[in-house]
Amino acid sequence: MKKLESREDVELLVNSFYDKVVKDGEIGFFFNEVAKVDWDKHLPKMYAFWESVLFGQMSYKGNPMRAHFPINEIQAMEQKHFDRWLKLWTATVDEHFTGENADQAIYKAENIAKLMAFKMDLARRL
Ligand code: HEM
């Protein structure tokens, strides 16, 4: 299996992940119905995000947490949704890639998801 090492690899990973997400019975509605995502804008942001996280490219300029608060206000983003998100992400990484960056992609997503779940939960209590 292939190492996760180039921009093309990141694009393949992100595209395959969101192919799964939009069809998913548990979290697809966040993207399709709640946020009504403009994919032409969202996908390039996600390529840049993961390229920055994995390769230190600094091509992502944004705040990954902030985008989720308005969604969380319309529809609570709960632990079960993050668990599902991570399950799809891990399955997608494992389907295509192996090696240290593939492991990092899973490990970093787990940490960000943990922090995000905590922040979303806190925001709902305030
Ligand atoms: C249940 C879990 C999640 C849901 C439902 C979700 C949903 C979304 C939605 C709907 C958007 C906005 C798209 C748009 O309006 O164009 C978004 C943006 C984004 N998400 Fe998530 N997300 C989840 C978890 C995560 C996790 C775990 C990460 C990171 C590992 C992440 C990273 C991002 C980033 C980087 C953006 C772009 C923010 C920007 O505008 O700069 N998301 N997400």
Short mmCIF file of N, CA and C and ligand atoms in Angstrom, two decimals:
data_model
loop_
_atom_site.label_atom_id
_atom_site.label_comp_id
_atom_site.label_asym_id
_atom_site.label_seq_id
_atom_site.Cartn_x
_atom_site.Cartn_y
_atom_site.Cartn_z
N MET A 1 0.82 -1.21 0.00
CA MET A 1 0.00 0.00 0.00
C MET A 1 0.85 1.25 0.00
N LYS A 2 0.22 2.34 -0.34
CA LYS A 2 0.93 3.57 -0.60
C LYS A 2 1.15 4.44 0.63
N LYS A 3 2.22 5.20 0.64
CA LYS A 3 2.43 6.19 1.70
C LYS A 3 1.63 7.45 1.39
N LEU A 4 1.26 8.16 2.45
CA LEU A 4 0.54 9.42 2.30
C LEU A 4 1.58 10.53 2.29
N GLU A 5 1.89 11.05 1.08
CA GLU A 5 3.05 11.95 1.05
C GLU A 5 2.93 13.15 0.12
N SER A 6 1.88 13.23 -0.68
CA SER A 6 1.82 14.35 -1.61
C SER A 6 0.46 15.05 -1.55
N ARG A 7 0.41 16.20 -2.18
CA ARG A 7 -0.85 16.94 -2.30
C ARG A 7 -1.92 16.07 -2.98
N GLU A 8 -1.51 15.32 -4.02
CA GLU A 8 -2.45 14.44 -4.73
C GLU A 8 -3.02 13.39 -3.78
N ASP A 9 -2.16 12.88 -2.90
CA ASP A 9 -2.62 11.88 -1.92
C ASP A 9 -3.67 12.49 -0.99
N VAL A 10 -3.40 13.72 -0.56
CA VAL A 10 -4.33 14.40 0.35
C VAL A 10 -5.67 14.62 -0.37
N GLU A 11 -5.63 15.01 -1.64
CA GLU A 11 -6.88 15.23 -2.39
C GLU A 11 -7.67 13.93 -2.51
N LEU A 12 -6.98 12.85 -2.79
CA LEU A 12 -7.65 11.54 -2.89
C LEU A 12 -8.29 11.17 -1.55
N LEU A 13 -7.54 11.37 -0.49
CA LEU A 13 -8.04 11.03 0.85
C LEU A 13 -9.28 11.85 1.20
N VAL A 14 -9.18 13.16 1.01
CA VAL A 14 -10.29 14.06 1.36
C VAL A 14 -11.51 13.77 0.47
N ASN A 15 -11.30 13.60 -0.82
CA ASN A 15 -12.43 13.31 -1.72
C ASN A 15 -13.11 12.00 -1.33
N SER A 16 -12.32 10.97 -1.06
CA SER A 16 -12.91 9.66 -0.71
C SER A 16 -13.67 9.75 0.61
N PHE A 17 -13.11 10.54 1.54
CA PHE A 17 -13.77 10.70 2.85
C PHE A 17 -15.14 11.36 2.68
N TYR A 18 -15.19 12.48 1.96
CA TYR A 18 -16.47 13.18 1.84
C TYR A 18 -17.46 12.44 0.95
N ASP A 19 -16.97 11.59 0.05
CA ASP A 19 -17.89 10.70 -0.68
C ASP A 19 -18.66 9.83 0.30
N LYS A 20 -17.94 9.35 1.31
CA LYS A 20 -18.59 8.52 2.34
C LYS A 20 -19.52 9.36 3.21
N VAL A 21 -19.00 10.52 3.61
CA VAL A 21 -19.75 11.38 4.54
C VAL A 21 -21.12 11.77 3.97
N VAL A 22 -21.14 12.21 2.73
CA VAL A 22 -22.44 12.71 2.18
C VAL A 22 -23.49 11.60 2.10
N LYS A 23 -23.03 10.37 1.98
CA LYS A 23 -23.98 9.25 1.88
C LYS A 23 -24.30 8.66 3.24
N ASP A 24 -23.69 9.19 4.29
CA ASP A 24 -23.80 8.53 5.59
C ASP A 24 -25.10 8.86 6.32
N GLY A 25 -25.73 7.83 6.81
CA GLY A 25 -27.01 7.98 7.51
C GLY A 25 -26.91 8.68 8.86
N GLU A 26 -25.72 8.72 9.45
CA GLU A 26 -25.59 9.31 10.79
C GLU A 26 -25.08 10.75 10.80
N ILE A 27 -24.19 11.08 9.88
CA ILE A 27 -23.67 12.47 9.89
C ILE A 27 -23.84 13.22 8.56
N GLY A 28 -24.29 12.53 7.53
CA GLY A 28 -24.44 13.18 6.22
C GLY A 28 -25.33 14.42 6.27
N PHE A 29 -26.36 14.38 7.09
CA PHE A 29 -27.32 15.49 7.13
C PHE A 29 -26.70 16.80 7.61
N PHE A 30 -25.64 16.73 8.40
CA PHE A 30 -24.98 17.98 8.83
C PHE A 30 -24.48 18.75 7.60
N PHE A 31 -23.96 18.01 6.66
CA PHE A 31 -23.36 18.62 5.47
C PHE A 31 -24.42 18.94 4.42
N ASN A 32 -25.36 17.99 4.23
CA ASN A 32 -26.35 18.14 3.16
C ASN A 32 -27.48 19.07 3.53
N GLU A 33 -27.91 18.99 4.78
CA GLU A 33 -29.11 19.74 5.17
C GLU A 33 -28.84 20.89 6.12
N VAL A 34 -28.00 20.69 7.12
CA VAL A 34 -27.78 21.75 8.11
C VAL A 34 -26.91 22.86 7.49
N ALA A 35 -25.71 22.50 7.03
CA ALA A 35 -24.79 23.52 6.51
C ALA A 35 -24.98 23.76 5.01
N LYS A 36 -25.63 22.83 4.32
CA LYS A 36 -25.78 22.92 2.85
C LYS A 36 -24.45 23.34 2.21
N VAL A 37 -23.50 22.45 2.39
CA VAL A 37 -22.11 22.75 2.03
C VAL A 37 -21.93 23.02 0.53
N ASP A 38 -21.18 24.07 0.26
CA ASP A 38 -20.75 24.37 -1.10
C ASP A 38 -19.42 23.62 -1.30
N TRP A 39 -19.48 22.49 -1.98
CA TRP A 39 -18.32 21.58 -2.04
C TRP A 39 -17.15 22.17 -2.81
N ASP A 40 -17.46 23.05 -3.78
CA ASP A 40 -16.36 23.67 -4.53
C ASP A 40 -15.51 24.55 -3.61
N LYS A 41 -16.14 25.03 -2.53
CA LYS A 41 -15.36 25.84 -1.58
C LYS A 41 -14.80 24.98 -0.45
N HIS A 42 -15.60 24.04 0.01
CA HIS A 42 -15.20 23.25 1.18
C HIS A 42 -14.01 22.33 0.87
N LEU A 43 -14.04 21.65 -0.25
CA LEU A 43 -12.98 20.66 -0.52
C LEU A 43 -11.58 21.29 -0.60
N PRO A 44 -11.41 22.39 -1.34
CA PRO A 44 -10.06 23.00 -1.35
C PRO A 44 -9.59 23.44 0.04
N LYS A 45 -10.54 23.89 0.89
CA LYS A 45 -10.17 24.24 2.27
C LYS A 45 -9.66 23.01 3.01
N MET A 46 -10.31 21.89 2.76
CA MET A 46 -9.92 20.67 3.47
C MET A 46 -8.60 20.10 2.94
N TYR A 47 -8.33 20.29 1.65
CA TYR A 47 -7.00 19.87 1.13
C TYR A 47 -5.93 20.68 1.85
N ALA A 48 -6.18 22.01 1.92
CA ALA A 48 -5.19 22.90 2.56
C ALA A 48 -5.03 22.56 4.04
N PHE A 49 -6.16 22.28 4.69
CA PHE A 49 -6.12 21.95 6.13
C PHE A 49 -5.25 20.73 6.37
N TRP A 50 -5.52 19.67 5.63
CA TRP A 50 -4.78 18.42 5.89
C TRP A 50 -3.32 18.49 5.43
N GLU A 51 -3.10 19.26 4.36
CA GLU A 51 -1.73 19.47 3.91
C GLU A 51 -0.94 20.20 5.00
N SER A 52 -1.60 21.15 5.66
CA SER A 52 -0.95 21.90 6.73
C SER A 52 -0.72 21.03 7.96
N VAL A 53 -1.74 20.26 8.32
CA VAL A 53 -1.62 19.39 9.50
C VAL A 53 -0.53 18.33 9.28
N LEU A 54 -0.49 17.75 8.11
CA LEU A 54 0.41 16.61 7.88
C LEU A 54 1.81 17.02 7.44
N PHE A 55 1.88 18.05 6.57
CA PHE A 55 3.18 18.38 5.99
C PHE A 55 3.70 19.74 6.46
N GLY A 56 2.94 20.41 7.36
CA GLY A 56 3.37 21.73 7.83
C GLY A 56 3.44 22.77 6.73
N GLN A 57 2.53 22.63 5.76
CA GLN A 57 2.56 23.53 4.60
C GLN A 57 2.14 24.97 4.87
N MET A 58 1.35 25.19 5.90
CA MET A 58 0.78 26.51 6.22
C MET A 58 -0.12 27.04 5.09
N SER A 59 -0.71 26.17 4.32
CA SER A 59 -1.59 26.64 3.23
C SER A 59 -3.01 26.88 3.72
N TYR A 60 -3.36 26.31 4.85
CA TYR A 60 -4.69 26.54 5.43
C TYR A 60 -4.66 27.79 6.28
N LYS A 61 -5.54 28.73 5.94
CA LYS A 61 -5.65 29.94 6.76
C LYS A 61 -7.08 30.00 7.25
N GLY A 62 -7.27 29.57 8.43
CA GLY A 62 -8.63 29.59 8.95
C GLY A 62 -8.63 29.13 10.38
N ASN A 63 -9.84 28.98 10.88
CA ASN A 63 -9.99 28.51 12.26
C ASN A 63 -10.90 27.30 12.23
N PRO A 64 -10.31 26.12 12.36
CA PRO A 64 -11.10 24.89 12.16
C PRO A 64 -12.22 24.73 13.19
N MET A 65 -12.07 25.31 14.37
CA MET A 65 -13.13 25.18 15.38
C MET A 65 -14.31 26.09 15.05
N ARG A 66 -14.01 27.33 14.70
CA ARG A 66 -15.04 28.36 14.58
C ARG A 66 -16.17 27.96 13.63
N ALA A 67 -15.80 27.31 12.52
CA ALA A 67 -16.81 26.96 11.50
C ALA A 67 -17.89 26.04 12.06
N HIS A 68 -17.60 25.36 13.16
CA HIS A 68 -18.54 24.36 13.66
C HIS A 68 -19.56 24.89 14.67
N PHE A 69 -19.28 26.05 15.27
CA PHE A 69 -20.22 26.57 16.28
C PHE A 69 -21.61 26.87 15.72
N PRO A 70 -21.68 27.55 14.56
CA PRO A 70 -23.04 27.82 14.03
C PRO A 70 -23.80 26.54 13.68
N ILE A 71 -23.07 25.52 13.26
CA ILE A 71 -23.72 24.24 12.93
C ILE A 71 -24.25 23.60 14.22
N ASN A 72 -23.41 23.63 15.24
CA ASN A 72 -23.75 23.08 16.55
C ASN A 72 -24.97 23.78 17.16
N GLU A 73 -25.18 25.05 16.79
CA GLU A 73 -26.35 25.78 17.31
C GLU A 73 -27.63 25.31 16.66
N ILE A 74 -27.54 24.96 15.39
CA ILE A 74 -28.74 24.49 14.67
C ILE A 74 -29.02 23.04 15.03
N GLN A 75 -27.94 22.26 15.07
CA GLN A 75 -28.09 20.83 15.33
C GLN A 75 -26.91 20.39 16.20
N ALA A 76 -27.21 19.95 17.41
CA ALA A 76 -26.16 19.58 18.36
C ALA A 76 -25.20 18.56 17.75
N MET A 77 -23.91 18.89 17.77
CA MET A 77 -22.88 17.95 17.33
C MET A 77 -22.44 17.18 18.57
N GLU A 78 -22.86 15.95 18.68
CA GLU A 78 -22.65 15.16 19.89
C GLU A 78 -21.51 14.15 19.71
N GLN A 79 -21.13 13.55 20.85
CA GLN A 79 -20.02 12.57 20.84
C GLN A 79 -20.26 11.48 19.79
N LYS A 80 -21.48 11.00 19.68
CA LYS A 80 -21.78 9.91 18.73
C LYS A 80 -21.49 10.35 17.29
N HIS A 81 -21.69 11.64 17.00
CA HIS A 81 -21.41 12.13 15.65
C HIS A 81 -19.90 12.17 15.41
N PHE A 82 -19.16 12.60 16.43
CA PHE A 82 -17.68 12.61 16.29
C PHE A 82 -17.14 11.19 16.17
N ASP A 83 -17.74 10.26 16.91
CA ASP A 83 -17.30 8.86 16.80
C ASP A 83 -17.49 8.36 15.37
N ARG A 84 -18.63 8.71 14.81
CA ARG A 84 -18.93 8.27 13.44
C ARG A 84 -17.97 8.93 12.43
N TRP A 85 -17.76 10.24 12.62
CA TRP A 85 -16.83 10.99 11.76
C TRP A 85 -15.46 10.30 11.77
N LEU A 86 -15.00 9.97 12.97
CA LEU A 86 -13.68 9.34 13.11
C LEU A 86 -13.64 7.94 12.50
N LYS A 87 -14.73 7.24 12.61
CA LYS A 87 -14.80 5.89 12.05
C LYS A 87 -14.66 5.95 10.52
N LEU A 88 -15.37 6.90 9.92
CA LEU A 88 -15.29 7.06 8.46
C LEU A 88 -13.91 7.54 8.03
N TRP A 89 -13.35 8.46 8.81
CA TRP A 89 -12.01 8.99 8.49
C TRP A 89 -10.96 7.88 8.57
N THR A 90 -10.98 7.12 9.65
CA THR A 90 -10.01 6.05 9.85
C THR A 90 -10.14 4.99 8.76
N ALA A 91 -11.38 4.64 8.43
CA ALA A 91 -11.61 3.65 7.37
C ALA A 91 -11.06 4.15 6.03
N THR A 92 -11.24 5.44 5.76
CA THR A 92 -10.77 6.00 4.48
C THR A 92 -9.25 6.01 4.43
N VAL A 93 -8.62 6.44 5.53
CA VAL A 93 -7.15 6.45 5.56
C VAL A 93 -6.64 5.02 5.35
N ASP A 94 -7.20 4.08 6.09
CA ASP A 94 -6.73 2.69 6.03
C ASP A 94 -6.96 2.04 4.66
N GLU A 95 -8.01 2.47 3.98
CA GLU A 95 -8.32 1.93 2.65
C GLU A 95 -7.23 2.28 1.63
N HIS A 96 -6.65 3.49 1.81
CA HIS A 96 -5.76 4.01 0.76
C HIS A 96 -4.28 4.06 1.15
N PHE A 97 -3.99 4.26 2.44
CA PHE A 97 -2.61 4.60 2.80
C PHE A 97 -2.07 3.82 3.99
N THR A 98 -0.75 3.82 4.05
CA THR A 98 -0.05 3.19 5.17
C THR A 98 1.14 4.08 5.54
N GLY A 99 1.77 3.78 6.66
CA GLY A 99 2.98 4.53 7.03
C GLY A 99 2.72 5.61 8.05
N GLU A 100 3.78 6.37 8.32
CA GLU A 100 3.75 7.32 9.44
C GLU A 100 2.73 8.44 9.25
N ASN A 101 2.67 9.01 8.04
CA ASN A 101 1.69 10.10 7.83
C ASN A 101 0.26 9.60 7.90
N ALA A 102 0.04 8.38 7.47
CA ALA A 102 -1.30 7.80 7.56
C ALA A 102 -1.68 7.65 9.04
N ASP A 103 -0.74 7.19 9.83
CA ASP A 103 -0.98 7.07 11.29
C ASP A 103 -1.24 8.45 11.90
N GLN A 104 -0.45 9.42 11.46
CA GLN A 104 -0.61 10.79 11.97
C GLN A 104 -1.97 11.37 11.59
N ALA A 105 -2.43 11.07 10.39
CA ALA A 105 -3.73 11.59 9.94
C ALA A 105 -4.83 11.09 10.87
N ILE A 106 -4.71 9.87 11.32
CA ILE A 106 -5.71 9.30 12.22
C ILE A 106 -5.52 9.88 13.63
N TYR A 107 -4.30 9.91 14.08
CA TYR A 107 -4.00 10.38 15.44
C TYR A 107 -4.39 11.85 15.62
N LYS A 108 -4.05 12.68 14.63
CA LYS A 108 -4.37 14.11 14.74
C LYS A 108 -5.87 14.34 14.66
N ALA A 109 -6.54 13.60 13.79
CA ALA A 109 -8.01 13.74 13.70
C ALA A 109 -8.65 13.37 15.03
N GLU A 110 -8.14 12.33 15.67
CA GLU A 110 -8.70 11.91 16.97
C GLU A 110 -8.56 13.03 18.00
N ASN A 111 -7.39 13.66 18.01
CA ASN A 111 -7.17 14.74 18.98
C ASN A 111 -8.02 15.96 18.70
N ILE A 112 -8.10 16.33 17.43
CA ILE A 112 -8.91 17.51 17.08
C ILE A 112 -10.39 17.23 17.38
N ALA A 113 -10.83 16.01 17.04
CA ALA A 113 -12.24 15.64 17.28
C ALA A 113 -12.55 15.67 18.77
N LYS A 114 -11.61 15.25 19.57
CA LYS A 114 -11.80 15.24 21.02
C LYS A 114 -11.99 16.67 21.54
N LEU A 115 -11.11 17.55 21.09
CA LEU A 115 -11.19 18.95 21.49
C LEU A 115 -12.49 19.58 20.97
N MET A 116 -12.83 19.26 19.72
CA MET A 116 -14.02 19.85 19.11
C MET A 116 -15.28 19.37 19.83
N ALA A 117 -15.33 18.11 20.17
CA ALA A 117 -16.50 17.56 20.88
C ALA A 117 -16.65 18.26 22.22
N PHE A 118 -15.52 18.48 22.89
CA PHE A 118 -15.53 19.17 24.19
C PHE A 118 -16.05 20.60 24.04
N LYS A 119 -15.54 21.30 23.01
CA LYS A 119 -15.94 22.71 22.81
C LYS A 119 -17.41 22.83 22.41
N MET A 120 -17.87 21.90 21.60
CA MET A 120 -19.28 21.95 21.17
C MET A 120 -20.20 21.68 22.35
N ASP A 121 -19.81 20.73 23.18
CA ASP A 121 -20.60 20.40 24.36
C ASP A 121 -20.65 21.60 25.30
N LEU A 122 -19.50 22.22 25.51
CA LEU A 122 -19.42 23.39 26.39
C LEU A 122 -20.29 24.53 25.85
N ALA A 123 -20.21 24.76 24.55
CA ALA A 123 -20.98 25.86 23.94
C ALA A 123 -22.48 25.66 24.14
N ARG A 124 -22.92 24.42 24.16
CA ARG A 124 -24.35 24.15 24.34
C ARG A 124 -24.79 24.36 25.79
N ARG A 125 -23.82 24.35 26.71
CA ARG A 125 -24.18 24.51 28.12
C ARG A 125 -24.16 25.99 28.55
N LEU A 126 -23.54 26.84 27.74
CA LEU A 126 -23.39 28.24 28.15
C LEU A 126 -24.68 29.02 27.91
C1 HEM B 1 -19.40 15.32 13.54
C2 HEM B 1 -18.27 15.84 13.14
C3 HEM B 1 -18.16 16.96 12.12
C4 HEM B 1 -19.12 17.56 11.36
C5 HEM B 1 -20.61 17.22 11.27
C6 HEM B 1 -18.47 18.60 10.60
C7 HEM B 1 -19.11 19.43 9.70
C8 HEM B 1 -18.53 20.49 9.05
C9 HEM B 1 -19.24 21.43 8.22
C10 HEM B 1 -20.72 21.33 7.88
C11 HEM B 1 -18.35 22.37 7.82
C12 HEM B 1 -18.63 23.66 7.05
C13 HEM B 1 -18.63 23.53 5.61
C14 HEM B 1 -19.12 24.80 4.97
O1 HEM B 1 -19.99 25.49 5.52
O2 HEM B 1 -18.65 25.09 3.88
C15 HEM B 1 -17.06 22.00 8.36
C16 HEM B 1 -15.88 22.68 8.14
C17 HEM B 1 -14.65 22.26 8.54
N1 HEM B 1 -14.39 21.13 9.30
FE1 HEM B 1 -15.77 19.90 10.12
N2 HEM B 1 -17.14 18.63 10.91
C18 HEM B 1 -16.90 17.65 11.83
C19 HEM B 1 -15.69 17.32 12.39
C20 HEM B 1 -14.49 17.85 12.00
C21 HEM B 1 -13.20 17.39 12.48
C22 HEM B 1 -12.99 16.27 13.49
C23 HEM B 1 -12.27 18.16 11.84
C24 HEM B 1 -10.77 18.12 11.93
C25 HEM B 1 -10.09 17.01 12.16
C26 HEM B 1 -12.97 19.10 10.98
C27 HEM B 1 -12.38 20.06 10.19
C28 HEM B 1 -13.04 21.03 9.49
C29 HEM B 1 -12.37 22.16 8.82
C30 HEM B 1 -10.88 22.44 8.78
C31 HEM B 1 -13.39 22.92 8.22
C32 HEM B 1 -13.22 24.21 7.41
C33 HEM B 1 -13.28 25.40 8.34
C34 HEM B 1 -13.06 26.69 7.59
O3 HEM B 1 -14.05 27.25 7.11
O4 HEM B 1 -11.91 27.14 7.49
N3 HEM B 1 -14.32 18.86 11.10
N4 HEM B 1 -17.21 20.86 9.11
#
